[in-house]
Short mmCIF file of C-alpha atoms (C1' of nucleotides) in Angstrom, two decimals:
data_model
loop_
_atom_site.label_atom_id
_atom_site.label_comp_id
_atom_site.label_asym_id
_atom_site.label_seq_id
_atom_site.Cartn_x
_atom_site.Cartn_y
_atom_site.Cartn_z
CA MET S 72 285.07 87.35 112.65
CA LEU S 73 284.17 88.64 115.77
CA ASP S 74 286.43 86.10 117.25
CA THR S 75 289.97 87.39 116.73
CA ILE S 76 291.23 84.90 119.19
CA THR S 77 294.71 83.48 119.30
CA ALA S 78 295.36 80.46 121.40
CA SER S 79 297.47 82.31 123.96
CA ARG S 80 295.07 85.02 124.93
CA ASN S 81 291.83 84.40 126.66
CA ASP S 82 288.42 85.67 125.67
CA ASP S 83 287.99 88.08 128.47
CA VAL S 84 291.19 90.00 127.83
CA ILE S 85 290.48 90.25 124.11
CA ALA S 86 286.93 91.33 124.60
CA ARG S 87 287.89 93.93 127.15
CA GLU S 88 290.52 95.43 124.91
CA TRP S 89 288.02 95.47 122.18
CA ALA S 90 285.50 97.27 124.33
CA GLU S 91 287.98 99.89 125.38
CA ALA S 92 289.08 100.50 121.81
CA SER S 93 285.48 100.96 120.67
CA LEU S 94 284.65 103.31 123.38
CA ALA S 95 287.80 105.32 122.70
CA ILE S 96 286.98 105.87 119.03
CA VAL S 97 285.12 109.06 118.41
CA ALA S 98 283.11 109.65 115.31
CA SER S 99 285.58 110.63 112.65
CA PRO S 100 284.76 112.22 109.33
CA ARG S 101 285.40 110.12 106.25
CA GLN S 102 289.00 109.58 105.55
CA PRO S 103 291.11 106.75 104.25
CA ALA S 104 292.25 106.23 107.81
CA ILE S 105 291.53 102.56 107.44
CA GLU S 106 294.07 102.38 104.67
CA SER S 107 296.88 103.48 106.90
CA MET S 108 295.79 101.04 109.55
CA LEU S 109 296.34 98.20 107.14
CA GLN S 110 300.12 98.50 107.35
CA GLY S 111 301.61 95.07 107.38
CA VAL S 112 298.26 93.42 106.79
CA PRO S 113 298.37 91.16 103.77
CA VAL S 114 295.55 92.45 101.52
CA GLN S 115 294.80 91.34 98.03
CA ARG S 116 294.76 94.29 95.56
CA ARG S 117 292.20 93.78 92.89
CA GLY S 118 291.41 95.89 89.83
CA VAL S 119 287.83 96.15 88.66
CA ARG S 120 286.38 97.41 85.38
CA ARG S 121 283.29 99.50 84.74
CA LYS S 122 280.05 97.63 85.37
CA GLN S 123 281.88 94.78 87.00
CA THR S 124 280.19 93.25 90.05
CA LEU S 125 282.37 92.84 93.08
CA PHE S 126 279.96 90.58 94.85
CA TYR S 127 276.37 89.58 94.60
CA ALA S 128 273.73 89.42 97.31
CA GLY S 129 273.33 85.80 98.37
CA GLN S 130 276.99 84.90 97.78
CA PRO S 131 278.90 83.63 100.74
CA CYS S 132 280.90 86.50 102.14
CA HIS S 133 284.40 85.99 103.43
CA SER S 134 286.04 89.34 102.78
CA LEU S 135 285.63 93.01 103.20
CA PHE S 136 286.58 95.28 100.37
CA LEU S 137 288.30 98.61 100.97
CA ILE S 138 287.87 100.92 98.01
CA HIS S 139 291.19 102.30 96.96
CA ALA S 140 290.06 103.91 93.72
CA GLY S 141 286.84 104.24 91.73
CA VAL S 142 283.22 104.68 92.52
CA PHE S 143 280.85 101.89 93.45
CA LYS S 144 277.18 101.46 94.00
CA THR S 145 275.44 98.90 96.28
CA THR S 146 272.00 97.70 95.58
CA VAL S 147 269.37 95.53 97.26
CA LEU S 148 266.82 93.45 95.37
CA SER S 149 263.35 92.29 96.39
CA GLU S 150 261.97 88.86 95.60
CA ASP S 151 259.77 90.29 92.89
CA GLY S 152 262.60 92.14 91.22
CA ARG S 153 262.40 95.68 92.61
CA ARG S 154 265.90 97.07 92.96
CA LYS S 155 267.11 99.97 95.03
CA ILE S 156 270.53 101.56 95.23
CA THR S 157 271.44 101.83 98.88
CA GLY S 158 274.50 104.01 98.37
CA PHE S 159 277.37 105.25 96.30
CA HIS S 160 280.82 104.59 97.63
CA LEU S 161 284.18 106.35 97.18
CA ARG S 162 287.78 105.72 98.22
CA GLY S 163 288.11 104.79 101.81
CA ASP S 164 284.69 103.23 102.10
CA LEU S 165 284.40 99.60 103.20
CA LEU S 166 282.12 97.31 101.20
CA GLY S 167 280.65 94.16 102.73
CA MET S 168 280.39 95.29 106.34
CA ASP S 169 276.70 95.13 106.34
CA SER S 170 276.81 91.32 106.10
CA PHE S 171 278.57 91.05 109.46
CA GLY S 172 277.13 88.14 111.35
CA ALA S 173 275.47 86.85 108.23
CA PRO S 174 276.72 84.04 106.07
CA VAL S 175 276.01 85.76 102.75
CA HIS S 176 276.13 89.23 101.26
CA ALA S 177 273.05 91.37 101.57
CA CYS S 178 273.64 93.57 98.55
CA ASP S 179 275.31 93.68 95.17
CA ALA S 180 278.34 95.88 94.77
CA VAL S 181 279.05 97.19 91.25
CA ALA S 182 281.86 99.39 89.98
CA LEU S 183 280.68 102.52 88.14
CA ASP S 184 284.07 102.92 86.54
CA THR S 185 287.47 101.33 86.64
CA GLY S 186 288.83 101.11 90.09
CA GLU S 187 290.78 99.14 92.61
CA VAL S 188 289.75 97.43 95.85
CA TRP S 189 291.79 95.89 98.54
CA GLU S 190 290.27 92.63 99.53
CA ILE S 191 290.61 91.77 103.22
CA PRO S 192 289.56 88.19 103.95
CA LEU S 193 287.80 87.97 107.32
CA ALA S 194 290.32 85.37 108.28
CA THR S 195 293.12 87.84 107.61
CA LEU S 196 291.31 90.52 109.62
CA ARG S 197 291.05 88.03 112.48
CA ASP S 198 294.64 86.97 112.40
CA HIS S 199 296.54 90.04 111.46
CA ALA S 200 294.48 93.05 112.54
CA PRO S 201 291.95 92.18 115.20
CA GLU S 202 292.35 95.72 116.54
CA LEU S 203 290.50 96.88 113.45
CA LEU S 204 287.24 95.23 114.45
CA PRO S 205 286.07 97.99 116.73
CA HIS S 206 286.55 100.35 113.82
CA VAL S 207 284.28 98.19 111.77
CA THR S 208 281.67 98.46 114.49
CA THR S 209 282.05 102.20 114.53
CA MET S 210 281.80 102.36 110.78
CA LEU S 211 278.63 100.23 110.87
CA ALA S 212 277.08 102.65 113.34
CA SER S 213 277.94 105.65 111.22
CA GLU S 214 276.54 103.88 108.16
CA ILE S 215 273.25 103.60 110.05
CA ARG S 216 273.28 107.30 110.82
CA ARG S 217 274.02 108.07 107.17
CA ASP S 218 271.13 105.86 106.05
CA TRP S 219 268.81 107.59 108.53
CA ASN S 220 269.80 110.98 107.12
CA TRP S 221 268.87 109.83 103.63
CA MET S 222 265.57 108.50 104.88
CA LEU S 223 264.97 111.90 106.37
CA THR S 224 265.90 113.61 103.10
CA LEU S 225 263.77 111.29 100.95
CA GLY S 226 260.86 111.37 103.38
CA THR S 227 260.63 115.12 103.91
CA LEU S 228 262.07 116.92 100.87
CA ASN S 229 260.63 117.39 97.40
CA ALA S 230 262.29 116.22 94.20
CA GLU S 231 264.30 119.39 93.64
CA GLN S 232 265.58 119.44 97.18
CA ARG S 233 266.57 115.81 96.97
CA VAL S 234 268.66 116.38 93.89
CA VAL S 235 270.32 119.36 95.46
CA ALA S 236 271.03 117.38 98.63
CA PHE S 237 272.59 114.70 96.49
CA LEU S 238 274.86 117.11 94.70
CA LEU S 239 275.97 118.77 97.92
CA ASP S 240 276.62 115.46 99.62
CA PHE S 241 278.63 114.23 96.67
CA ALA S 242 280.59 117.47 96.58
CA ALA S 243 281.37 117.26 100.29
CA ARG S 244 282.57 113.70 99.91
CA VAL S 245 284.88 114.25 96.98
CA GLU S 246 286.13 117.37 98.74
CA ALA S 247 286.99 115.30 101.84
CA LEU S 248 289.09 113.18 99.54
CA GLY S 249 291.08 116.21 98.39
CA PHE S 250 289.27 116.98 95.13
CA SER S 251 287.44 120.09 94.14
CA ALA S 252 283.99 120.49 95.57
CA ARG S 253 283.06 122.58 92.59
CA HIS S 254 283.79 120.31 89.70
CA LEU S 255 281.88 117.08 90.03
CA LEU S 256 282.16 114.15 87.79
CA LEU S 257 279.10 112.03 88.40
CA ARG S 258 280.00 108.47 87.60
CA MET S 259 276.42 107.22 87.77
CA THR S 260 273.56 107.58 85.28
CA ARG S 261 270.47 109.66 85.73
CA ALA S 262 268.60 106.46 86.30
CA ASP S 263 270.97 105.57 89.16
CA ILE S 264 270.51 108.96 90.78
CA GLY S 265 266.78 108.67 90.35
CA ASN S 266 266.71 105.22 91.81
CA PHE S 267 268.67 106.34 94.84
CA LEU S 268 266.55 109.41 95.37
CA ALA S 269 263.24 107.63 94.72
CA LEU S 270 262.59 109.69 91.55
CA GLN S 271 262.25 108.91 87.87
CA LEU S 272 265.25 109.59 85.71
CA GLU S 273 263.29 112.17 83.73
CA THR S 274 262.66 114.10 86.93
CA VAL S 275 266.37 114.13 87.68
CA THR S 276 267.13 115.44 84.18
CA ARG S 277 264.46 118.10 84.42
CA ILE S 278 265.67 119.32 87.74
CA LEU S 279 269.30 119.48 86.68
CA SER S 280 268.19 121.49 83.60
CA ARG S 281 266.14 123.81 85.81
CA LEU S 282 269.07 124.38 88.21
CA ALA S 283 271.30 125.06 85.23
CA ALA S 284 268.78 127.48 83.82
CA THR S 285 268.83 129.50 87.02
CA GLY S 286 272.61 129.54 87.00
CA LEU S 287 273.19 127.60 90.20
CA ILE S 288 275.05 124.85 88.41
CA VAL S 289 276.46 124.14 84.95
CA VAL S 290 275.62 120.78 83.55
CA ASP S 291 277.49 119.00 80.75
CA GLY S 292 276.46 115.37 80.65
CA ARG S 293 277.85 113.83 83.83
CA GLU S 294 280.02 116.81 84.61
CA VAL S 295 278.40 119.18 87.00
CA ARG S 296 279.96 122.48 88.05
CA ILE S 297 278.57 124.02 91.22
CA GLU S 298 278.30 127.79 90.76
CA ASP S 299 276.46 128.91 93.91
CA ALA S 300 276.80 126.38 96.73
CA GLY S 301 275.31 128.80 99.21
CA ALA S 302 272.08 129.17 97.24
CA LEU S 303 271.85 125.41 96.86
CA ARG S 304 272.25 124.95 100.60
CA ARG S 305 269.56 127.51 101.24
CA MET S 306 267.16 125.49 99.08
CA LEU S 307 267.34 122.70 101.61
CA VAL S 308 266.00 124.81 104.45
CA HIS S 309 262.42 123.81 104.54
CA MET X 263 279.34 81.83 121.21
CA LEU X 264 280.81 83.73 118.38
CA ASP X 265 284.08 84.39 120.01
CA THR X 266 285.51 81.05 120.88
CA ILE X 267 286.96 80.24 117.54
CA THR X 268 290.62 79.36 117.42
CA ALA X 269 292.93 79.90 114.56
CA SER X 270 292.95 76.22 113.64
CA ARG X 271 289.37 76.21 112.36
CA ASN X 272 288.67 77.05 108.81
CA ASP X 273 286.35 79.58 107.32
CA ASP X 274 283.57 77.18 106.49
CA VAL X 275 283.14 76.15 110.08
CA ILE X 276 283.29 79.74 111.21
CA ALA X 277 280.83 80.88 108.61
CA ARG X 278 278.41 78.15 109.57
CA GLU X 279 278.63 79.10 113.23
CA TRP X 280 278.00 82.75 112.44
CA ALA X 281 275.04 81.79 110.38
CA GLU X 282 273.63 79.71 113.18
CA ALA X 283 274.33 82.37 115.77
CA SER X 284 272.76 85.13 113.67
CA LEU X 285 269.76 83.05 112.84
CA ALA X 286 269.34 82.44 116.53
CA ILE X 287 269.32 86.14 117.09
CA VAL X 288 267.02 87.04 114.30
CA ALA X 289 264.51 84.33 114.92
CA SER X 290 264.28 85.13 118.60
CA PRO X 291 261.58 83.24 120.34
CA ARG X 292 259.58 84.40 123.29
CA GLN X 293 262.71 85.07 125.36
CA PRO X 294 264.75 87.62 123.41
CA ALA X 295 268.24 86.31 123.00
CA ILE X 296 270.01 89.31 124.42
CA GLU X 297 267.94 89.16 127.57
CA SER X 298 269.14 85.74 128.49
CA MET X 299 272.74 86.75 127.85
CA LEU X 300 272.50 89.36 130.52
CA GLN X 301 272.48 86.79 133.32
CA GLY X 302 274.64 88.15 136.08
CA VAL X 303 275.14 91.53 134.44
CA PRO X 304 274.05 94.34 136.67
CA VAL X 305 271.50 96.27 134.63
CA GLN X 306 269.33 99.10 135.80
CA ARG X 307 265.60 98.42 135.32
CA ARG X 308 263.75 101.51 134.41
CA GLY X 309 260.05 102.07 133.91
CA VAL X 310 258.89 104.61 131.29
CA ARG X 311 255.58 106.25 130.77
CA ARG X 312 253.77 107.01 127.51
CA LYS X 313 255.38 109.86 125.59
CA GLN X 314 258.37 109.84 127.85
CA THR X 315 261.73 110.38 126.07
CA LEU X 316 264.37 107.90 126.93
CA PHE X 317 267.20 109.92 125.44
CA TYR X 318 267.53 112.85 123.08
CA ALA X 319 269.75 113.23 120.04
CA GLY X 320 272.82 115.24 121.07
CA GLN X 321 272.83 113.95 124.61
CA PRO X 322 276.03 112.24 125.72
CA CYS X 323 275.43 108.55 125.40
CA HIS X 324 276.80 106.16 128.01
CA SER X 325 274.29 103.37 127.95
CA LEU X 326 272.48 100.97 125.79
CA PHE X 327 268.81 100.31 126.50
CA LEU X 328 267.29 96.91 126.09
CA ILE X 329 263.52 97.02 125.71
CA HIS X 330 261.88 94.67 128.11
CA ALA X 331 258.30 95.87 127.62
CA GLY X 332 256.52 98.47 125.60
CA VAL X 333 256.87 100.00 122.18
CA PHE X 334 259.27 102.82 121.29
CA LYS X 335 259.94 105.03 118.32
CA THR X 336 263.29 106.53 117.36
CA THR X 337 263.43 109.79 115.41
CA VAL X 338 266.04 111.91 113.73
CA LEU X 339 265.77 115.64 113.37
CA SER X 340 267.27 117.99 110.76
CA GLU X 341 268.64 121.42 111.62
CA ASP X 342 265.57 123.10 110.10
CA GLY X 343 263.15 121.03 112.09
CA ARG X 344 262.14 118.19 109.77
CA ARG X 345 261.63 115.04 111.78
CA LYS X 346 261.54 111.42 110.61
CA ILE X 347 260.81 108.28 112.50
CA THR X 348 263.58 105.84 111.77
CA GLY X 349 261.87 102.85 113.36
CA PHE X 350 259.49 101.32 115.86
CA HIS X 351 260.97 99.05 118.44
CA LEU X 352 259.65 96.16 120.50
CA ARG X 353 260.83 93.92 123.30
CA GLY X 354 264.27 92.58 122.67
CA ASP X 355 265.42 95.50 120.56
CA LEU X 356 268.46 97.42 121.69
CA LEU X 357 268.25 101.22 121.65
CA GLY X 358 271.32 103.42 121.39
CA MET X 359 273.49 101.09 119.36
CA ASP X 360 273.57 103.48 116.46
CA SER X 361 275.69 105.90 118.51
CA PHE X 362 278.52 103.42 118.80
CA GLY X 363 281.77 105.25 118.38
CA ALA X 364 280.04 108.61 118.66
CA PRO X 365 280.03 110.73 121.81
CA VAL X 366 276.31 111.64 121.66
CA HIS X 367 273.09 110.01 120.65
CA ALA X 368 272.01 110.31 117.02
CA CYS X 369 268.29 109.98 117.56
CA ASP X 370 265.51 110.54 120.10
CA ALA X 371 263.91 107.46 121.66
CA VAL X 372 260.33 107.93 122.85
CA ALA X 373 258.01 105.45 124.52
CA LEU X 374 254.65 104.98 122.79
CA ASP X 375 253.15 103.44 125.88
CA THR X 376 254.23 102.43 129.31
CA GLY X 377 257.13 100.12 129.27
CA GLU X 378 260.33 99.01 130.85
CA VAL X 379 263.90 99.21 129.65
CA TRP X 380 267.05 97.72 131.02
CA GLU X 381 269.76 100.25 131.02
CA ILE X 382 273.22 98.82 130.36
CA PRO X 383 275.95 101.41 130.90
CA LEU X 384 278.78 101.02 128.38
CA ALA X 385 281.16 100.72 131.28
CA THR X 386 279.15 97.78 132.60
CA LEU X 387 279.16 96.20 129.19
CA ARG X 388 282.91 96.57 129.06
CA ASP X 389 283.53 95.20 132.50
CA HIS X 390 280.88 92.55 132.96
CA ALA X 391 279.86 91.34 129.54
CA PRO X 392 282.48 92.09 126.90
CA GLU X 393 281.54 88.95 125.08
CA LEU X 394 278.36 90.77 124.11
CA LEU X 395 280.11 93.27 121.93
CA PRO X 396 280.31 91.04 118.87
CA HIS X 397 276.60 90.63 119.14
CA VAL X 398 276.20 94.34 119.12
CA THR X 399 278.17 94.44 115.91
CA THR X 400 275.96 91.79 114.42
CA MET X 401 272.88 93.62 115.47
CA LEU X 402 274.16 96.83 113.92
CA ALA X 403 274.70 95.05 110.65
CA SER X 404 271.23 93.61 110.68
CA GLU X 405 269.83 97.03 111.55
CA ILE X 406 271.44 98.30 108.31
CA ARG X 407 269.84 95.52 106.31
CA ARG X 408 266.49 96.32 107.89
CA ASP X 409 266.92 99.98 107.02
CA TRP X 410 267.81 99.12 103.40
CA ASN X 411 264.69 97.02 103.14
CA TRP X 412 262.51 99.96 104.22
CA MET X 413 264.38 102.18 101.74
CA LEU X 414 263.46 99.66 99.08
CA THR X 415 259.85 99.60 100.24
CA LEU X 416 259.51 103.34 100.41
CA GLY X 417 261.32 103.88 97.20
CA THR X 418 259.50 101.37 94.98
CA LEU X 419 256.03 100.81 96.39
CA ASN X 420 253.00 103.04 96.30
CA ALA X 421 251.12 104.32 99.36
CA GLU X 422 248.78 101.35 99.65
CA GLN X 423 251.59 98.83 99.41
CA ARG X 424 253.62 100.67 101.97
CA VAL X 425 250.81 100.54 104.52
CA VAL X 426 250.35 96.82 103.81
CA ALA X 427 254.06 96.18 104.20
CA PHE X 428 253.97 98.04 107.51
CA LEU X 429 251.09 95.97 108.80
CA LEU X 430 252.65 92.72 107.74
CA ASP X 431 256.03 93.65 109.21
CA PHE X 432 254.43 94.64 112.48
CA ALA X 433 252.45 91.41 112.57
CA ALA X 434 255.51 89.32 111.93
CA ARG X 435 257.36 91.03 114.71
CA VAL X 436 254.70 90.71 117.40
CA GLU X 437 254.24 87.09 116.32
CA ALA X 438 257.95 86.46 116.83
CA LEU X 439 257.40 87.68 120.39
CA GLY X 440 254.70 85.08 120.93
CA PHE X 441 251.64 87.20 120.28
CA SER X 442 248.95 86.78 117.68
CA ALA X 443 249.84 87.91 114.24
CA ARG X 444 246.16 88.56 113.58
CA HIS X 445 245.23 90.98 116.26
CA LEU X 446 247.43 93.99 116.11
CA LEU X 447 247.40 96.81 118.56
CA LEU X 448 249.16 99.71 116.95
CA ARG X 449 250.61 101.85 119.60
CA MET X 450 251.50 104.70 117.25
CA THR X 451 249.27 107.40 115.75
CA ARG X 452 248.32 107.64 112.08
CA ALA X 453 250.72 110.62 111.92
CA ASP X 454 253.52 108.36 113.20
CA ILE X 455 252.81 105.69 110.65
CA GLY X 456 252.61 108.28 107.90
CA ASN X 457 255.83 109.85 108.97
CA PHE X 458 257.64 106.51 108.95
CA LEU X 459 256.17 105.54 105.54
CA ALA X 460 256.67 109.02 103.99
CA LEU X 461 252.93 109.59 103.67
CA GLN X 462 250.44 112.03 105.07
CA LEU X 463 248.35 110.86 107.97
CA GLU X 464 245.20 111.35 105.88
CA THR X 465 246.59 108.94 103.29
CA VAL X 466 247.18 106.31 105.95
CA THR X 467 243.65 106.70 107.26
CA ARG X 468 242.17 106.47 103.78
CA ILE X 469 244.14 103.33 102.94
CA LEU X 470 243.20 101.57 106.20
CA SER X 471 239.53 102.43 105.43
CA ARG X 472 239.88 101.11 101.92
CA LEU X 473 241.49 97.85 103.10
CA ALA X 474 238.72 97.48 105.65
CA ALA X 475 236.10 98.12 102.98
CA THR X 476 237.43 95.26 100.87
CA GLY X 477 237.43 93.00 103.94
CA LEU X 478 241.14 92.38 104.12
CA ILE X 479 241.39 93.90 107.56
CA VAL X 480 239.09 95.15 110.31
CA VAL X 481 239.98 98.52 111.77
CA ASP X 482 238.79 99.86 115.09
CA GLY X 483 240.89 102.84 116.01
CA ARG X 484 244.36 101.46 116.75
CA GLU X 485 243.23 97.90 116.78
CA VAL X 486 243.68 96.17 113.45
CA ARG X 487 242.57 92.61 112.76
CA ILE X 488 244.16 90.95 109.74
CA GLU X 489 241.54 88.93 107.93
CA ASP X 490 243.40 87.85 104.80
CA ALA X 491 247.15 87.88 105.22
CA GLY X 492 247.66 86.00 101.96
CA ALA X 493 245.82 88.63 99.94
CA LEU X 494 247.80 91.36 101.70
CA ARG X 495 251.07 89.71 100.88
CA ARG X 496 250.04 89.29 97.25
CA MET X 497 249.50 93.07 97.09
CA LEU X 498 253.21 93.56 97.61
CA VAL X 499 254.17 91.63 94.52
CA HIS X 500 254.85 94.38 92.10
"C1'" DC Z 100 231.38 120.28 130.60
"C1'" DG Z 101 234.69 122.48 127.22
"C1'" DG Z 102 239.12 121.35 125.45
"C1'" DT Z 103 242.53 118.63 123.41
"C1'" DG Z 104 244.56 115.22 120.55
"C1'" DG Z 105 243.53 111.94 117.29
"C1'" DT Z 106 240.78 110.16 113.34
"C1'" DT Z 107 237.86 110.21 109.27
"C1'" DT Z 108 236.05 111.85 104.96
"C1'" DG Z 109 235.46 115.11 100.99
"C1'" DA Z 110 236.95 118.25 97.25
"C1'" DA Z 111 240.37 120.70 94.82
"C1'" DT Z 112 245.04 121.08 93.66
"C1'" DC Z 113 249.61 120.03 92.34
"C1'" DC Z 114 253.90 117.62 91.86
"C1'" DG Z 115 256.01 113.96 89.89
"C1'" DT Z 116 255.05 110.20 86.75
"C1'" DT Z 117 254.05 108.17 82.48
"C1'" DC Z 118 254.22 107.90 77.69
"C1'" DA Z 119 256.37 109.41 73.66
"C1'" DA Z 120 259.77 111.08 70.60
"C1'" DG Z 121 264.01 112.76 69.32
"C1'" DA Z 122 268.94 114.03 70.18
"C1'" DA Z 123 273.46 113.00 71.80
"C1'" DC Z 124 276.81 109.85 72.97
"C1'" DC Z 125 279.90 105.71 72.82
"C1'" DG Z 126 282.22 101.62 71.79
"C1'" DT Z 127 282.50 98.24 68.08
"C1'" DG Z 128 283.32 96.46 63.77
"C1'" DG Z 129 283.23 96.80 58.78
"C1'" DC T 152 287.39 106.44 58.60
"C1'" DC T 153 282.35 106.23 59.03
"C1'" DA T 154 278.25 103.43 59.84
"C1'" DC T 155 275.95 101.15 63.19
"C1'" DG T 156 273.19 99.66 67.36
"C1'" DG T 157 272.68 100.35 71.98
"C1'" DT T 158 272.61 103.22 75.85
"C1'" DT T 159 271.89 107.51 77.95
"C1'" DC T 160 269.97 112.00 78.12
"C1'" DT T 161 266.65 115.62 77.16
"C1'" DT T 162 262.16 117.76 76.55
"C1'" DG T 163 257.02 117.96 75.87
"C1'" DA T 164 252.17 116.88 77.00
"C1'" DA T 165 248.72 114.44 79.55
"C1'" DC T 166 247.65 112.01 83.39
"C1'" DG T 167 246.91 110.53 88.09
"C1'" DG T 168 248.13 109.48 92.91
"C1'" DA T 169 249.00 111.68 96.93
"C1'" DT T 170 248.78 116.08 99.17
"C1'" DT T 171 246.53 120.05 100.89
"C1'" DC T 172 242.90 122.39 102.91
"C1'" DA T 173 238.74 122.09 105.32
"C1'" DA T 174 235.25 120.39 108.33
"C1'" DA T 175 233.23 117.21 111.25
"C1'" DC T 176 233.49 113.51 114.60
"C1'" DC T 177 235.10 110.88 118.50
"C1'" DA T 178 237.28 109.51 122.87
"C1'" DC T 179 239.29 110.83 126.69
"C1'" DC T 180 240.35 113.73 130.61
"C1'" DG T 181 241.08 117.60 133.66
#
DNA sequence: CGGTGGTTTGAATCCGTTCAAGAACCGTGG
DNA sequence: CCACGGTTCTTGAACGGATTCAAACCACCG
C-alpha cells in the first residue's frame, strides 16, 4: 500500500512527492473531503443493514471503507472476551485505516443502522489514487489525537461529565455534516454508550434522566434534544 | 522495503510482505529498526536531562524525535487544565508522529531521566529518507492499536488488573530492548502511573504493596522485581 | 540541617456498580 | 389485527471499590 509505484517512476520521486504532499496538508476539520478526491477512482458501493458487520478483527484486510451513509461502531476484543467500542463513525470517516501495515484487521466494524460504504481496495488506492496516501497518514494522526482526547475525558471526568462530553461531541459531528446540532438521533444503545464511556448502561440512563430533569436536554428514547448547550459545556470545566 | 512493489504483483504477495515488514518493526530486537534505517541521514543528536521538555503542545512542529536512550512521557492537556499521560516511551520509539499533517504538536514530551534523542527535521526526512515515510504511517497505525488496547484495559479492568497490565507491558517492552523482564526500573512516579491508568497515586501504591505482600513482586521504591509473571498474567483473565 | 518531592498507610466517604424488577418498544408470525 | 418473545430502557436499593483527606516517613539535595 505504501508502495504506489508504477514501473515508470522511481522510488525517490514518488516518495518525495508523497513527503511534500503530507507536509502541505494542514489539519482539517471533518468533512467528506475524501469523497470528492475519489473522482474517477473505481470504488465499490456497498449497502449495509443494521447490525451487519463490515469486517471482523483478524480478517485479512485489503480495502478501506469510506462511510457514505449510516453510523458505524468499531470494537476491539481481548482474548478473554472483554470488548470495547473504540469509536462511533459517521459519513466521511474511513474505516480500516488502523490496520495499515498489518495483514489483518484490528477491530470489528458494525453498522448501527442501514447505510452505505464505498469500498476502496488497497490495490485500487495504489493504482488509481496514490496521491491519497498522505491523506490517510494525516487521518491516522488525527485519529490518534482524537483517541487521546477521549482518554483524557475518560481518565479525568466523572460519569455525568463523560455523558455530556459524548453528547456535545456527537452534536458537533452531525452539525459538521450539515445536520442540526440540537436534534440528535443516537443510533447506538445505552449499553454501547456506556461501553464507550467506561460506564454501566444504567449509569448512562440515570444521567440522561437527570439531565432531562434539570431541563438541559429532552430525552425520548434515542432522540435527544439539546436545550442548553452552553450549560452543558460549562459542566465540562473542571 | 515496503515501497518496491510493482503493479505486476498481486495482493497476496504484497500483504505477506507487509506482514513481514510490520512484524520486523514490532518485534524489534536490540537495534531498533528505525535506527538502522537512518544510515546516512543527517540527524541531530541531542541530550536531554531529567524533567526536560522536548517539545510542548501548541509549538510548531518541524521534527520527529527518535529516542536513542532514556524514558519519556507524552501528555495532553485540556483547556481547563486537566492533564493525561498518553504514553511512556522507550528507545526506538518515535516522538512527534501524532502531529503529522498538523502545524503544531498535540502533546508535551518530557524526559523522565537523562537520555538522548535523534532529531530528524521533517525537511531532512523529505530530502534524505523519503522511503521512511511509509514506515511512519505504519507506526502511526500501530500506535492507534496500542491506544485502543489501553482503552480496553482501562475500560474493562479494575485497579489491580490495570497495575498488573502496566507492569507486564513495561516488562515486555524492556525485554524487547534486550534487558531483563524481571528487574524493572520504573522511571516514572506513582502519580504518573496513576495518571496513565486513571487511578489515584495512593491506589497505585496500595496495589503494589498488596502484590508485594502476596509475593508476586518485590518492590523497593521504583525498582520492581517480578517474581511470578505467570500468576500476574492469570490475574488479567477476566 | 531544614526543605522539598515522592511514597506509604489508615479511616471515612462517596460515586458508580450490582442486583432486581418492571415498563416500553419492536419485529415477527399466527 | 393482536399476541408474542426478545431486546432495550428505566428506576430503586444496597453494596463496595476507589477516592479523598490526613498524617507520617523517607531520600535526596541545596
